[in-house]
Amino acid sequence: MNRFISLFGADKIKCLLADREFIGHKWLAYLNKLNIKYHIRIRKNFWVEIPGNGHIVKAFWLFNNLKINQCAFYHKIVRVKGELCYLSASRIINRQNAPELQIIVSFNKPDEAQALFKERWQIESAFKALKTSGFNIKDNHLTDIERISKLMALVLIAFAWVYRDGIYLDAFSPVKIKTMEEERKASSNKT
């Protein structure tokens, strides 16, 4: 993040989207200090402090009444890992076909968090393409960090080019987008 900011500036970051692995006091404090907008998923059992009354509750307790495909946001600012932020949640069906609460911690605009967080799936698709579905970046045997960095730069340029061409071609002959369930079935049929 520091490298990106030094090259392009923090004002070029529209919003940071991240999953549950990217949460912690220092990280949230860093993002808040730089006024970087973020929507980061947290585990449902995170402890949340309600400022003013000092109550500490688990995050899921604030959203227990949500039904499947329903979204909501908590109307007050809270503390997560000691940092002030907002919370929103939706109840989704996970990969195991079970209901799951997806809770997002945000710098601001919690009402937009769930819709923006869905955009993260494009990143997951990109990772899949880079790792195993075409570019196979994991198959390299490089150990020198400088060479790995150069390879990644070239592969990302190629990926961006292919992605842009895909958008162009889709305008003339739309591609049917598989649902997550169709994608899982296709993956399980390969093995």
XYZ file of C-alpha atoms in Angstrom:
191
model
C 0.000 0.000 0.000
C 2.835 2.389 0.844
C 4.432 1.675 -2.528
C 1.179 2.368 -4.374
C 0.631 5.583 -2.410
C 4.200 6.766 -3.061
C 3.753 6.168 -6.802
C 0.190 7.369 -7.326
C -1.053 9.032 -4.120
C -3.695 7.975 -1.595
C -6.305 10.067 -3.416
C -6.177 7.561 -6.307
C -7.620 4.825 -4.080
C -11.362 4.848 -4.626
C -11.984 2.036 -2.166
C -10.128 -0.946 -0.709
C -11.993 -4.270 -0.669
C -10.563 -7.150 1.339
C -11.534 -10.430 2.928
C -11.253 -11.654 6.506
C -7.491 -12.247 6.412
C -6.833 -8.507 6.153
C -8.062 -7.231 9.488
C -6.187 -5.962 12.515
C -5.744 -2.921 14.727
C -2.625 -1.569 12.972
C -4.131 -2.075 9.514
C -7.430 -0.351 10.336
C -5.586 2.463 12.145
C -3.359 2.948 9.069
C -6.337 3.079 6.694
C -8.299 5.415 8.972
C -5.307 7.739 9.439
C -4.900 8.080 5.655
C -8.672 8.428 5.115
C -8.649 5.469 2.743
C -12.169 4.206 2.168
C -12.467 0.478 2.775
C -14.950 -2.355 3.042
C -13.357 -5.362 4.720
C -15.127 -8.534 5.710
C -14.772 -9.600 9.325
C -15.565 -12.833 11.124
C -19.024 -12.835 12.651
C -17.611 -13.468 16.141
C -15.496 -10.274 16.235
C -16.038 -8.241 19.376
C -17.495 -4.810 18.670
C -17.634 -1.909 21.109
C -20.592 0.438 20.973
C -19.101 3.858 21.906
C -21.020 5.927 24.400
C -22.509 3.092 26.408
C -19.395 0.903 26.480
C -21.261 -2.285 25.545
C -19.115 -4.934 23.888
C -20.955 -7.435 21.705
C -20.131 -9.945 19.029
C -20.709 -8.481 15.562
C -23.335 -11.063 14.576
C -25.538 -10.029 17.494
C -26.191 -6.727 15.710
C -27.535 -8.544 12.629
C -29.115 -11.748 13.997
C -32.547 -10.953 12.552
C -31.445 -10.760 8.880
C -33.137 -13.148 6.465
C -31.520 -14.765 3.406
C -30.488 -12.151 0.783
C -31.340 -9.318 3.157
C -28.829 -6.514 3.821
C -28.657 -4.003 6.648
C -26.215 -1.582 8.196
C -25.751 -0.545 11.787
C -26.705 3.121 12.087
C -24.088 4.051 14.677
C -20.320 4.164 14.566
C -18.604 1.305 16.436
C -15.107 0.252 17.423
C -13.589 -2.836 15.827
C -10.107 -3.709 17.069
C -10.142 -0.318 18.803
C -10.768 1.648 15.591
C -13.888 3.651 14.768
C -15.795 2.310 11.774
C -19.197 1.270 10.479
C -20.750 -2.176 10.087
C -23.073 -3.693 7.517
C -24.165 -7.260 6.885
C -26.070 -9.558 4.605
C -27.183 -13.131 5.054
C -26.057 -15.182 2.077
C -25.983 -18.833 1.065
C -22.374 -20.021 1.175
C -20.605 -22.640 -0.955
C -21.865 -25.413 1.294
C -25.469 -24.235 0.689
C -25.752 -23.048 4.287
C -26.895 -19.605 5.449
C -23.967 -17.399 6.414
C -23.726 -13.887 7.787
C -21.334 -11.700 5.794
C -20.283 -8.727 7.939
C -18.364 -5.813 6.459
C -16.430 -3.165 8.381
C -16.249 0.182 6.556
C -14.525 3.541 6.794
C -17.723 5.242 5.703
C -20.859 4.690 3.607
C -21.910 1.366 5.167
C -25.070 1.513 3.047
C -22.884 0.940 -0.050
C -20.648 -1.729 1.490
C -22.528 -4.870 0.449
C -22.915 -3.805 -3.200
C -19.269 -2.735 -3.451
C -18.041 -5.893 -1.729
C -19.678 -7.995 -4.461
C -17.233 -6.376 -6.897
C -14.493 -8.275 -5.060
C -15.516 -11.433 -6.949
C -13.902 -9.927 -10.036
C -10.635 -10.023 -8.101
C -11.220 -13.684 -7.211
C -11.803 -14.446 -10.905
C -8.581 -12.623 -11.764
C -6.642 -14.626 -9.166
C -8.043 -17.852 -10.562
C -7.034 -16.857 -14.102
C -3.550 -15.837 -12.983
C -2.947 -18.942 -10.866
C -4.528 -21.863 -12.698
C -6.898 -20.942 -15.543
C -4.617 -19.834 -18.313
C -1.667 -17.816 -17.036
C -0.508 -20.493 -14.549
C 1.732 -18.092 -12.649
C 2.160 -20.697 -9.891
C 3.996 -23.002 -12.311
C 7.102 -20.804 -12.471
C 10.189 -21.889 -10.585
C 11.648 -18.456 -9.951
C 13.160 -17.631 -6.576
C 14.733 -14.215 -7.245
C 12.249 -11.586 -6.040
C 13.314 -9.136 -8.768
C 12.559 -11.700 -11.496
C 9.254 -12.640 -9.862
C 8.339 -8.946 -9.723
C 9.093 -8.505 -13.445
C 7.180 -11.665 -14.356
C 4.169 -10.488 -12.345
C 4.274 -7.083 -14.062
C 4.271 -8.711 -17.513
C 1.547 -11.187 -16.624
C -0.648 -8.428 -15.162
C -0.231 -6.329 -18.308
C -1.194 -9.364 -20.410
C -4.150 -10.060 -18.126
C -5.381 -6.445 -18.362
C -5.089 -6.605 -22.151
C -7.020 -9.872 -22.361
C -9.633 -8.568 -19.925
C -10.123 -5.403 -21.984
C -10.440 -7.457 -25.175
C -12.979 -9.682 -23.425
C -15.103 -6.663 -22.558
C -14.919 -5.504 -26.186
C -15.843 -8.937 -27.577
C -18.640 -9.357 -25.027
C -20.292 -6.216 -26.411
C -20.775 -8.005 -29.771
C -21.376 -11.540 -28.588
C -22.264 -11.682 -24.864
C -20.799 -14.537 -22.863
C -23.128 -16.450 -20.557
C -21.878 -15.903 -17.014
C -22.063 -18.984 -14.844
C -23.557 -18.824 -11.388
C -21.412 -19.960 -8.472
C -23.388 -23.228 -8.417
C -22.736 -23.865 -12.136
C -19.045 -23.090 -11.594
C -18.861 -25.574 -8.691
C -20.564 -28.298 -10.750
C -18.170 -27.684 -13.637
C -15.184 -27.870 -11.258
C -16.405 -31.080 -9.619
C -16.964 -32.711 -13.040
C -13.294 -32.087 -13.941
C -12.023 -34.193 -11.040
